[in-house]
CSV table of C-alpha atoms in Angstrom, one decimal:
chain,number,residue,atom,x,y,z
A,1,UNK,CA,-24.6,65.1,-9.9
A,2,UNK,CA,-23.6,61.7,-10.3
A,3,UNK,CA,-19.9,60.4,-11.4
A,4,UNK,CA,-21.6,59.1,-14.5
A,5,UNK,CA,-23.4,62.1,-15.2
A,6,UNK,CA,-19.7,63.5,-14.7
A,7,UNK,CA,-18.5,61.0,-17.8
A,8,UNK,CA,-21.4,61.5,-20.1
A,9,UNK,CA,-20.5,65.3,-19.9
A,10,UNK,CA,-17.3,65.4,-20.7
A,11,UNK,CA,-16.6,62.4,-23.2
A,12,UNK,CA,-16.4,63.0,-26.3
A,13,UNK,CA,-13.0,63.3,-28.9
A,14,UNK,CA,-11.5,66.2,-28.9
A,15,UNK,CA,-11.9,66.3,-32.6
A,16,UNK,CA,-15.9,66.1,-31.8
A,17,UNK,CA,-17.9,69.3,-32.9
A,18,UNK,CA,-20.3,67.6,-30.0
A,19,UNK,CA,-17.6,67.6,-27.6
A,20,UNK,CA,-17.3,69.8,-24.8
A,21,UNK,CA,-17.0,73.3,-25.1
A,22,UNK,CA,-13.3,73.0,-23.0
A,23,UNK,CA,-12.4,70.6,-25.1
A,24,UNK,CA,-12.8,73.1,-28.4
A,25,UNK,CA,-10.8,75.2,-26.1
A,26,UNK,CA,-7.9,73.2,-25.3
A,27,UNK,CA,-7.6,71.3,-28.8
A,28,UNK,CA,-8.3,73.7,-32.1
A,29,UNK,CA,-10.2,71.7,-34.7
A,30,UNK,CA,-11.1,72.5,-37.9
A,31,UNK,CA,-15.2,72.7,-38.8
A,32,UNK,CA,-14.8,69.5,-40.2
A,33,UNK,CA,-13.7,68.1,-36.7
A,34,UNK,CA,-9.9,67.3,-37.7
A,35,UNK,CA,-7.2,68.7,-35.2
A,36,UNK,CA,-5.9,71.8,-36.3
A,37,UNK,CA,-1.7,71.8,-37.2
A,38,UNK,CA,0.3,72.5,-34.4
A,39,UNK,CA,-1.9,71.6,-31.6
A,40,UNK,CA,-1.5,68.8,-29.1
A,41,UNK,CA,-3.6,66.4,-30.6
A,42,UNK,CA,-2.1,66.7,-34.6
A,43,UNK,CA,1.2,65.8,-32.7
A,44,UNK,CA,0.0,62.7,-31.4
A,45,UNK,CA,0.3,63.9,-27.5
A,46,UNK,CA,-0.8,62.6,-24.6
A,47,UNK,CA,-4.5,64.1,-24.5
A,48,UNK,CA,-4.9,62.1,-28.3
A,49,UNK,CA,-4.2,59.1,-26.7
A,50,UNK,CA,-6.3,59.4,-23.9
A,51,UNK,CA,-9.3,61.3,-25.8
A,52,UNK,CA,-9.0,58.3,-28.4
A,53,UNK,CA,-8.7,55.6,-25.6
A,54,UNK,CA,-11.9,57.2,-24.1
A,55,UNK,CA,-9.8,57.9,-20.8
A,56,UNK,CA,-11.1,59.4,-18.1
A,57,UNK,CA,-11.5,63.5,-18.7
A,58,UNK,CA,-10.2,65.7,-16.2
A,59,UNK,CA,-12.2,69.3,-15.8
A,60,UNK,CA,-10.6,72.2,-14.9
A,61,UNK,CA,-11.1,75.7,-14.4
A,62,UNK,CA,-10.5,77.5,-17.6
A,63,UNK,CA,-8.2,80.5,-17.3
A,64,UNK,CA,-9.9,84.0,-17.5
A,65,UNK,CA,-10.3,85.8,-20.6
A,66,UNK,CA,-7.9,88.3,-19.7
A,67,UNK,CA,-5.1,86.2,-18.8
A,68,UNK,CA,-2.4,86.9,-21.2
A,69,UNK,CA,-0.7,84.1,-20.2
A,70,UNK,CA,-3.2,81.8,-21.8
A,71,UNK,CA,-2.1,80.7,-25.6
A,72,UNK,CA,-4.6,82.1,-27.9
A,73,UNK,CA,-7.0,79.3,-29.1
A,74,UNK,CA,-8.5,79.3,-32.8
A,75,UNK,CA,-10.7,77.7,-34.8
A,76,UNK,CA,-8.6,77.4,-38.0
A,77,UNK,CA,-11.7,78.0,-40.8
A,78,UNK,CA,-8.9,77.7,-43.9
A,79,UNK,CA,-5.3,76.8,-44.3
A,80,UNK,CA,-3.8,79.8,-45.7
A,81,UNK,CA,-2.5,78.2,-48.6
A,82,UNK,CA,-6.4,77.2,-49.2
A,83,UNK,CA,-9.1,79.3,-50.9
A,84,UNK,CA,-12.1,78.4,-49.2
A,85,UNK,CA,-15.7,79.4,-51.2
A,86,UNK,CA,-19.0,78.0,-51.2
A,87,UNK,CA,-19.5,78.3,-55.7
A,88,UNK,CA,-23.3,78.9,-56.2
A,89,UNK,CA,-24.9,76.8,-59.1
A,90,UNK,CA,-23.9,78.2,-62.1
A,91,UNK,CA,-25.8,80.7,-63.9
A,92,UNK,CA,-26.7,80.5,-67.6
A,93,UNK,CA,-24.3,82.7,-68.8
A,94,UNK,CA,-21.4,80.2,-67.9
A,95,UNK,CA,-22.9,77.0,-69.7
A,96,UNK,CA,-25.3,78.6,-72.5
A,97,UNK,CA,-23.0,80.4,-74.8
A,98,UNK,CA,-26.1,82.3,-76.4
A,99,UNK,CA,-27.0,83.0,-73.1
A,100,UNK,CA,-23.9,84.9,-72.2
A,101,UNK,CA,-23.6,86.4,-75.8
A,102,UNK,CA,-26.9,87.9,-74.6
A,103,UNK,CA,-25.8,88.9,-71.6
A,104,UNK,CA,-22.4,90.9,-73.3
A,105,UNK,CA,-24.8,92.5,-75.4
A,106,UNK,CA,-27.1,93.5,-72.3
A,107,UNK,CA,-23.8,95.6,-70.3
A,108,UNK,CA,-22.9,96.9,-73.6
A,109,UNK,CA,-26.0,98.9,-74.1
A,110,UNK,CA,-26.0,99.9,-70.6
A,111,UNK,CA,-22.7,101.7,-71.2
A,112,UNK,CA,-23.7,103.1,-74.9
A,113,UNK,CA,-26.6,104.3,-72.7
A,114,UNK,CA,-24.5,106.0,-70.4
A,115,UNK,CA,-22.1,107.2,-73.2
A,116,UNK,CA,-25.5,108.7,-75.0
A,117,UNK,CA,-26.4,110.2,-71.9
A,118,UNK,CA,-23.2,112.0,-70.8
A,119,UNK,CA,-22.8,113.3,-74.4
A,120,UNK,CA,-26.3,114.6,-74.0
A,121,UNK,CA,-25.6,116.4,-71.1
A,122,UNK,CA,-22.4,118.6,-72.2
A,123,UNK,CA,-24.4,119.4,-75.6
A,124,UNK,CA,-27.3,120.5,-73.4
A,125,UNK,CA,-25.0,122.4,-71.3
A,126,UNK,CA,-23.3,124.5,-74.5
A,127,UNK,CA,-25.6,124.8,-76.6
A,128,UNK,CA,-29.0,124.2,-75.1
A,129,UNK,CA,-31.0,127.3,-74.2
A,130,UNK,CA,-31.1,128.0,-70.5
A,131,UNK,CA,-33.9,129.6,-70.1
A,132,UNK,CA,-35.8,127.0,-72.5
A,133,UNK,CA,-38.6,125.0,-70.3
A,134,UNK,CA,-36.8,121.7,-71.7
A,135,UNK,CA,-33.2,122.7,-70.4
A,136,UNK,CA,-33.1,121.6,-66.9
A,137,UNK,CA,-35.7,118.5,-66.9
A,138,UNK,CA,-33.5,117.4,-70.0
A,139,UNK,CA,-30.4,117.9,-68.1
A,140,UNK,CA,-31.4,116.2,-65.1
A,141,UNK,CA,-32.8,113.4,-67.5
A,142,UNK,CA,-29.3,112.8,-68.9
A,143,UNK,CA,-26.9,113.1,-66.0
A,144,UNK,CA,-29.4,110.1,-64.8
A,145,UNK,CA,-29.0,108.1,-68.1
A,146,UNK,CA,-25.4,109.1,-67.6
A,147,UNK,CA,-24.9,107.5,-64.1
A,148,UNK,CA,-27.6,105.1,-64.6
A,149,UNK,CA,-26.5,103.5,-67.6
A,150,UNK,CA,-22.7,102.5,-65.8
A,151,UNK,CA,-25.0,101.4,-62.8
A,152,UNK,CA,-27.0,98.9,-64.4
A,153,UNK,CA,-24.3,97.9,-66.5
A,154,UNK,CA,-21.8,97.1,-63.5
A,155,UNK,CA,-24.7,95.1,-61.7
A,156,UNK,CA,-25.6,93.4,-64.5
A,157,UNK,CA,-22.4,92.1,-65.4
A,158,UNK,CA,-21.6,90.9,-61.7
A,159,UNK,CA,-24.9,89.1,-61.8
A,160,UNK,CA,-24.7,87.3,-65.4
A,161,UNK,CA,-21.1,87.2,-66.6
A,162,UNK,CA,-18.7,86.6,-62.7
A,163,UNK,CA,-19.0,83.5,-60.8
A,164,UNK,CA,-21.0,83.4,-57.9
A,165,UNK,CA,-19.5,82.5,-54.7
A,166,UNK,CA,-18.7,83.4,-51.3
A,167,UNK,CA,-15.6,83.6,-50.1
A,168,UNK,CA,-14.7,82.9,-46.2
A,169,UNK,CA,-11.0,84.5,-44.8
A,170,UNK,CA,-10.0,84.2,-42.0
A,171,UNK,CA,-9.4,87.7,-40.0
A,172,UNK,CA,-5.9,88.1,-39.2
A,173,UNK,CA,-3.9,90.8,-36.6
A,174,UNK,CA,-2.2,93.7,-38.5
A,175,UNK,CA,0.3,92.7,-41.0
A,176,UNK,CA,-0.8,89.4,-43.1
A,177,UNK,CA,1.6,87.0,-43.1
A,178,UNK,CA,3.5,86.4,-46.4
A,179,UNK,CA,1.6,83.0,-47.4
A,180,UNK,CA,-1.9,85.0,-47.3
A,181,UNK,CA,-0.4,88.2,-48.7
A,182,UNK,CA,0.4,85.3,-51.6
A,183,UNK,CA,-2.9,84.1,-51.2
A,184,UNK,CA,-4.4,87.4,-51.5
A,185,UNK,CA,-2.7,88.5,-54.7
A,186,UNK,CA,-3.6,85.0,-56.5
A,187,UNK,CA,-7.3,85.7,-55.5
A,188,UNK,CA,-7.2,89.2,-57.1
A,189,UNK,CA,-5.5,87.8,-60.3
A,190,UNK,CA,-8.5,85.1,-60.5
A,191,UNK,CA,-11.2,87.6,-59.5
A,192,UNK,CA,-9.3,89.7,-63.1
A,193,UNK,CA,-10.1,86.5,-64.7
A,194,UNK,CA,-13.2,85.7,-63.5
A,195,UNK,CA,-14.6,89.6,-64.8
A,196,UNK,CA,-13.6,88.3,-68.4
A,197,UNK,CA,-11.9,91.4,-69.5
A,198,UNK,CA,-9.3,89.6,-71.2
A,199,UNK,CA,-11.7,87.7,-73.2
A,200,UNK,CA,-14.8,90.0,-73.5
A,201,UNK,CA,-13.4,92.7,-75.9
A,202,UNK,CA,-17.2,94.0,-76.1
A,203,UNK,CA,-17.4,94.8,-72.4
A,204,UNK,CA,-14.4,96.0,-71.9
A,205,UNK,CA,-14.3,98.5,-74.9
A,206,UNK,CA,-17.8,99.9,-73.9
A,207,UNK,CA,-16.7,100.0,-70.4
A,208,UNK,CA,-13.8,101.8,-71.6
A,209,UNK,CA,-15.5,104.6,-73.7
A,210,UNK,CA,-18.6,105.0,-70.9
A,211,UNK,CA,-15.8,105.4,-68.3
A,212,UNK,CA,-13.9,108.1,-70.3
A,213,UNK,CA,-16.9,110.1,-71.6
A,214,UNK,CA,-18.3,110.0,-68.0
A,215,UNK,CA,-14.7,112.1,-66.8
A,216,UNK,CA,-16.1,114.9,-68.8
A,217,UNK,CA,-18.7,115.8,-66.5
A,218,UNK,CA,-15.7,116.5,-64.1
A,219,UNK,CA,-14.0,119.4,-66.6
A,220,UNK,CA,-18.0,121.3,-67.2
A,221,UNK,CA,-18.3,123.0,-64.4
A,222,UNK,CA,-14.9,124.2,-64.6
A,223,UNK,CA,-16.0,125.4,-68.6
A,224,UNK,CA,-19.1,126.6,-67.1
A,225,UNK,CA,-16.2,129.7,-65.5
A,226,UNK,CA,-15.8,130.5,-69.2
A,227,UNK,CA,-19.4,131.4,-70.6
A,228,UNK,CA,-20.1,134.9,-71.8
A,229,UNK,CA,-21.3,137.4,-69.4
A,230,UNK,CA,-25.0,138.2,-69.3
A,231,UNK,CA,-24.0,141.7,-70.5
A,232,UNK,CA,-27.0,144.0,-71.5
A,233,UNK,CA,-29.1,141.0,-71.6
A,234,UNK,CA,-30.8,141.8,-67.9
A,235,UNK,CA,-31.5,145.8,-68.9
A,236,UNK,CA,-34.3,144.4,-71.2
A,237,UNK,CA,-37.8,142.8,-70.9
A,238,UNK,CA,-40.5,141.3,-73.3
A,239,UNK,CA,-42.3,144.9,-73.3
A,240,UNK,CA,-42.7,146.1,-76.3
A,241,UNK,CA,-43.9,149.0,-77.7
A,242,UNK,CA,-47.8,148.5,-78.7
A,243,UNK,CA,-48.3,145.3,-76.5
A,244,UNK,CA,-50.8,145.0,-74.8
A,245,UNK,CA,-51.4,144.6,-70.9
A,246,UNK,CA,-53.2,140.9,-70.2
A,247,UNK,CA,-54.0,139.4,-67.2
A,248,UNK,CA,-52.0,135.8,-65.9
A,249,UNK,CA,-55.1,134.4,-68.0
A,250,UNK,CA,-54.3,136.4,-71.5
A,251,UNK,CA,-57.0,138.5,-70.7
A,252,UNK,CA,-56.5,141.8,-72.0
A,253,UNK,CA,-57.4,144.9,-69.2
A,254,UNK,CA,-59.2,147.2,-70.6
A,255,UNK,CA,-60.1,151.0,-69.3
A,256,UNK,CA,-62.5,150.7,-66.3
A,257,UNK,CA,-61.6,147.4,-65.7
A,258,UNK,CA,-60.0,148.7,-62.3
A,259,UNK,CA,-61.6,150.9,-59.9
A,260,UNK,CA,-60.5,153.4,-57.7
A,261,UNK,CA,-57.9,151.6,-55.4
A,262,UNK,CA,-57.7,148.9,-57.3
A,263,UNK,CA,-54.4,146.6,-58.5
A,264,UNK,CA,-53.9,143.9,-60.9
A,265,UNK,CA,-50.9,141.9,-62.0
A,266,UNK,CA,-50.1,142.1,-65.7
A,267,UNK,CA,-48.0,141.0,-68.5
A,268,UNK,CA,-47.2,142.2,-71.9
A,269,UNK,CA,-48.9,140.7,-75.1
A,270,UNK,CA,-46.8,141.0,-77.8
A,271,UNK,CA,-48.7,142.5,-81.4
A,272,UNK,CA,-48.1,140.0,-84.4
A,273,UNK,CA,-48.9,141.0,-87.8
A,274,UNK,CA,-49.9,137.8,-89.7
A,275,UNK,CA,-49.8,137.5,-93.1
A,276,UNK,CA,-53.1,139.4,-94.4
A,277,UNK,CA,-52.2,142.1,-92.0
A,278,UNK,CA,-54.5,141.5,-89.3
A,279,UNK,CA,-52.5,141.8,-85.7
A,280,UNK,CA,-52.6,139.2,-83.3
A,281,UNK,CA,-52.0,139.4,-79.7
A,282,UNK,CA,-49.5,136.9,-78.3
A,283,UNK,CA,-49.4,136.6,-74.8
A,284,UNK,CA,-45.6,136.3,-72.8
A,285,UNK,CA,-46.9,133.8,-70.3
A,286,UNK,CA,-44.0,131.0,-69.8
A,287,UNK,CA,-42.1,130.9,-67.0
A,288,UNK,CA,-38.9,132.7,-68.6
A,289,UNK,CA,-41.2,135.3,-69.7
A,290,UNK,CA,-43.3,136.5,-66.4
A,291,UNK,CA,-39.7,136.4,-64.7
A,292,UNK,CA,-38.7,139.8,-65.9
A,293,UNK,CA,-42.5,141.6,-67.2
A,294,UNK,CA,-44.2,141.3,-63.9
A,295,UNK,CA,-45.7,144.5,-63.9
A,296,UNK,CA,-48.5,145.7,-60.9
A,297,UNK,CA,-51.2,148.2,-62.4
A,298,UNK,CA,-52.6,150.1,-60.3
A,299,UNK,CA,-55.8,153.3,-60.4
A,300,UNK,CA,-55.0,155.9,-58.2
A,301,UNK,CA,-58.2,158.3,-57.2
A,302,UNK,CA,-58.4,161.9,-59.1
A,303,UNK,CA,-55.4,164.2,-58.7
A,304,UNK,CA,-53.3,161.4,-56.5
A,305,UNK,CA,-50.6,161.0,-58.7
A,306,UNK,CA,-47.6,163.4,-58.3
A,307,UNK,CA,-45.3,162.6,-61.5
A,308,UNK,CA,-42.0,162.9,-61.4
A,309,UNK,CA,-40.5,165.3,-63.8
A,310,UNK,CA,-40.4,164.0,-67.5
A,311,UNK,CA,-43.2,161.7,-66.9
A,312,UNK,CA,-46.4,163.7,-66.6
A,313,UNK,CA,-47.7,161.7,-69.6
A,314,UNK,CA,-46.9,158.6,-68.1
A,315,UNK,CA,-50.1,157.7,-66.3
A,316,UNK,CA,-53.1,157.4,-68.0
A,317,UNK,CA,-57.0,158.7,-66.7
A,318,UNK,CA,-55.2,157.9,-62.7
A,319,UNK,CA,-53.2,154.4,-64.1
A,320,UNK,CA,-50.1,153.8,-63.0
A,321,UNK,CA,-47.8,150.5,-63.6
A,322,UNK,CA,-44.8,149.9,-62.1
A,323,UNK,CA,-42.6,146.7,-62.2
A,324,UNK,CA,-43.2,144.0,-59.7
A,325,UNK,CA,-40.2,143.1,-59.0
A,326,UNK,CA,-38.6,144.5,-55.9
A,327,UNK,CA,-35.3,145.6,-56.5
A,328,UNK,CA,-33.8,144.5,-53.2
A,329,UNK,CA,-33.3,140.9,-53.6
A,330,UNK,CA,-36.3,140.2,-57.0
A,331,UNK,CA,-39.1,139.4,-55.1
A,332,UNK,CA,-42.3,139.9,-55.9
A,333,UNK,CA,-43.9,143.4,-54.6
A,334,UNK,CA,-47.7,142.9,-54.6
A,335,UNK,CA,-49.0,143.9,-51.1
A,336,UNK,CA,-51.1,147.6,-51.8
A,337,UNK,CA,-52.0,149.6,-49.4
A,338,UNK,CA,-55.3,152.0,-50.1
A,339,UNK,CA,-55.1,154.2,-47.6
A,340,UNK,CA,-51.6,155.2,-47.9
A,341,UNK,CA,-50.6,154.3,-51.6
A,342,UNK,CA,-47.5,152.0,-50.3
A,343,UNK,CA,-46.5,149.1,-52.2
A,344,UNK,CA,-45.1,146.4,-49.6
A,345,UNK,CA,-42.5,143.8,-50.2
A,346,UNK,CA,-43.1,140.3,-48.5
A,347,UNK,CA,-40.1,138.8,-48.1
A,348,UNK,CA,-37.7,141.8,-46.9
A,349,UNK,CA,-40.5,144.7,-46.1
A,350,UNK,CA,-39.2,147.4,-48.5
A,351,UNK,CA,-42.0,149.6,-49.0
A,352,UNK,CA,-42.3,152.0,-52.3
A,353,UNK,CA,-44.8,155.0,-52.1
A,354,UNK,CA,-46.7,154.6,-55.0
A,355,UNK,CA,-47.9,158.8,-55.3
A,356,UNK,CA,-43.9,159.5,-55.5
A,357,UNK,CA,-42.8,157.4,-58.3
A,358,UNK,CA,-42.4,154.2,-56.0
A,359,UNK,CA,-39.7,155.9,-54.6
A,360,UNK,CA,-38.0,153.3,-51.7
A,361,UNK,CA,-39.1,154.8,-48.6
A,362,UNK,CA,-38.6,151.5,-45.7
A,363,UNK,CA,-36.1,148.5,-45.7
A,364,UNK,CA,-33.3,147.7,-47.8
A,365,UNK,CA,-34.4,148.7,-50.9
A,366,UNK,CA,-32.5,151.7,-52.5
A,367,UNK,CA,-33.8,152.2,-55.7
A,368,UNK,CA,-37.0,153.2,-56.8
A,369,UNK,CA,-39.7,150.6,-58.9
A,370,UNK,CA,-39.5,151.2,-62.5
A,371,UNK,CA,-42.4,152.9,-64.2
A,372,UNK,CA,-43.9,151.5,-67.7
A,373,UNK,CA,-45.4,154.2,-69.7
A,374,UNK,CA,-49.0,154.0,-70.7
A,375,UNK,CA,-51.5,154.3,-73.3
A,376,UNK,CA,-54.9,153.5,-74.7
A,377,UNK,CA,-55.4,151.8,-78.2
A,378,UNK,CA,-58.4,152.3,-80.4
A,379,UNK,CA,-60.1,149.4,-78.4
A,380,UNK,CA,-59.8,150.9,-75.2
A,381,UNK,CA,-57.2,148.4,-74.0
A,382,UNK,CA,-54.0,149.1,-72.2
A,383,UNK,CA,-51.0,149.1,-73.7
A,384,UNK,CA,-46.6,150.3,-73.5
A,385,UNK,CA,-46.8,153.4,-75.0
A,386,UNK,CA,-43.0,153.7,-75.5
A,387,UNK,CA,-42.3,149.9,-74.9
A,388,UNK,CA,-39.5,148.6,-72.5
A,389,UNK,CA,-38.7,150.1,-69.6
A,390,UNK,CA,-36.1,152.7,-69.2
A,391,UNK,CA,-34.5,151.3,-66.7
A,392,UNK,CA,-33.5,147.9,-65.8
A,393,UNK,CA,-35.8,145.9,-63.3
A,394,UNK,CA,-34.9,144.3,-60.6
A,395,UNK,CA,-31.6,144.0,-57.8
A,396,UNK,CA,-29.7,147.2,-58.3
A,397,UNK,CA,-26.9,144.7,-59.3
A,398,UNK,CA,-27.7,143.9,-62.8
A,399,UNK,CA,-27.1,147.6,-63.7
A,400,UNK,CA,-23.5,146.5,-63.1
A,401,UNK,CA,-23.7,143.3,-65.1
C-alpha cells in the first residue's frame, strides 16, 4: 500500500460522516457532522487545526474495547435540553375542523359502545336467565362490545386526534441527569396536551363514564358469591305426569317399538291442552331440557325383571326406564349389556345391574339410577305414570344442595 493510498484513507475532517471510522472515535460529532461539546475539536485543539489544515493523519492502534481506561466515545443524537422528533404530515383532523369534529364524534361512540356493552353484561348477569340458550352467547357478545368499544376508541383517537411523530432519546446509564429528568417531565406535559383532554370535553367525558362503567365488571364476580342457592331446584326434572316418552327426534315410542334386549334414549313430552281441549304433545328437546330428563328405556325378556319392593307396578309388559345420568360425576350411562343386563358408564366405568333396580355394582358410583314409573295411554304410547322422579338424578351431591 502506497503512502498516498495511506493519505486518501485517512483524510477527511473529523467532523466528516465520510471520515474515518477512528476519527468518529477519537472526535464525537453530531449526525449532522458538527463536533460534539466538550470534545477536542469544539475546543479548538490541536487535532482541529490540523484536521482543518488537512495535516498529515497519524493512525494508531485503537485501544481494546475492554480497556476501562479508554474515555467513553458518543455520538451525541440530541442535546438534552433539545426534543428531537421527526413530526409526520399532518393528518386531517389537525387542519379540517369538521374533520376532527368527526373524528370526536367517532371515539365517542366507541366509548358509549363500550358503556352499552358493560351495562349489558351486569343486566345479563342478574337478571338474565342462565339456563336460557341466549345467556352465554349474549354475554360473551357484550363483554366484547365492552372491551372492544374502549379498544377502538383509544386507537382511534391516537390515529386522528394526537400528533404523529417519532421521538428519538438518547439512552442514558441509571439515574437521568436533572436536565433530561426536566426534559422528560416537559415532554409528558406536551404529550397531556397533545391528547386534547383539556379541550375535548366530549372525549374526555365519554372516556370518563366508559372507564368507570367498565370497573364494574371487577365487583360481579365478587356479587356472583351472593346469588341464591340452587336449593330444591336440582331434585326436579321436566317429567311430568302424563308426558309422553319421544325419541331425540320427537318421535313418540310406542309399545313394541323395542324388542327383547333392546334400548332407546328418551325424553319427556309435555301434554298441552289448547284451547278447544284437544292435547298437544310438546317435546322437552333444548339443551337445558335433555340435561336433567335423559332417560334410557330399556325391554327386559319375560320374567327378568326383579322389582324392588314398592315398585312391582313400575315396569310395564318387561319396560324398564331409568335415568341416564350416572350419578358419579353426570355423565351419560348408555353402554347395555344383553347378556348380563349391566348398564356401563363411559367415562368412569360404574356399572348398574339393570334386573336389580340399577343398583351400583363396579366403580365409584354409590347410588343406584333412578327409576321412572311407566304406563300405557289409550294410544299405546309410553308415558310417566306418576310423573317426576322420586328421587333426584344425578351426583349424589345435589341431594345436599
Amino acid at each position: 500500500m502506497s503512502k498516498q493510498d495511506d493519505d486518501s484513507a485517512g483524510s477527511g475532517s473529523p467532523g466528516d460522516a465520510g471520515g474515518s471510522i477512528f476519527d468518529r472515535a477519537k472526535q464525537p460529532v453530531k449526525p449532522s457532522g458538527e463536533p460534539a461539546p466538550g470534545s477536542d475539536v469544539s475546543a479548538g485543539g490541536p487535532e482541529l487545526r490540523q484536521g482543518h489544515d488537512d495535516g498529515p493523519e497519524r493512525l494508531g492502534t485503537p485501544p481494546h474495547q475492554t480497556d476501562s481506561t479508554r474515555a467513553q466515545s458518543t455520538v451525541l443524537l440530541v442535546e438534552p435540553h433539545e426534543r428531537a422528533v421527526d413530526v409526520s404530515p399532518a393528518h386531517a383532523a389537525e387542519i379540517d375542523r369538521r374533520a376532527q369534529r368527526r373524528a370526536e364524534r367517532l371515539v365517542a361512540f366507541w366509548f358509549v359502545v363500550s358503556i352499552v356493552g358493560t351495562v349489558g353484561f351486569v343486566v345479563t348477569n342478574f337478571v338474565g336467565d342462565k339456563h336460557a340458550e341466549y345467556y352465554t352467547p349474549f354475554m360473551g357478545v357484550a363483554l366484547a362490545l365492552a372491551m372492544g368499544g374502549i379498544g377502538f376508541g383509544v386507537i382511534l383517537w391516537a390515529k386522528q386526534l394526537m400528533p404523529h411523530e417519532e421521538a428519538v432519546q438518547e439512552r442514558h446509564p441509571f439515574r437521568s441527569a436533572d436536565e433530561e429528568i426536566a426534559a422528560t417531565e416537559e415532554t409528558v406535559a406536551l404529550g397531556y396536551a397533545d391528547t386534547g383532554l383539556a379541550r375535548r370535553p366530549l372525549v374526555r367525558r365519554t372516556l370518563l363514564g366508559a372507564g368507570t362503567v367498565l370497573g364494574a365488571l371487577l365487583v360481579v364476580p365478587l356479587l356472583n358469591l351472593t346469588n341464591r342457592k340452587p336449593g330444591k331446584q336440582l331434585d326436579h326434572t321436566h317429567w311430568v305426569k302424563g308426558a309422553r316418552l319421544v325419541t331425540g327426534e320427537g318421535t313418540p315410542v310406542k309399545i313394541g317399538d323395542i324388542a327383547i334386549g333392546g334400548i332407546e334414549t328418551v325424553f319427556p313430552a309435555v301434554p298441552v291442552t289448547e284451547a278447544d281441549g284437544t292435547v298437544r304433545y310438546e317435546p322437552q328437546l333444548t339443551m337445558h331440557e335433555k340435561a336433567d330428563s335423559a332417560t334410557v328405556l330399556i325391554r327386559l325378556g319375560p320374567d327378568e325383571n326383579r322389582p324392588r319392593p314398592g315398585r312391582e307396578n313400575w315396569a310395564y309388559d318387561g319396560h324398564v326406564a331409568y335415568s341416564k345420568i350416572c350419578t358419579h360425576a353426570g355423565c351419560p350411562v348408555s353402554l347395555y349389556e344383553t347378556q348380563t343386563h349391566h348398564l356401563l358408564c363411559p367415562c368412569h366405568q360404574s356399572v348398574f345391574d339393570v334386573l336389580d333396580g340399577c343398583r351400583a355394582i363396579f366403580g365409584p358410583a354409590s347410588r343406584s339410577l333412578p327409576q321412572l314409573a311407566l304406563g300405557v295411554d289409550e294410544d299405546g304410547y309410553f308415558i310417566a305414570r306418576d310423573g317426576d322422579y322420586t328421587e333426584p338424578v344425578g351426583p349424589a351431591f345435589w341431594e345436599r344442595s
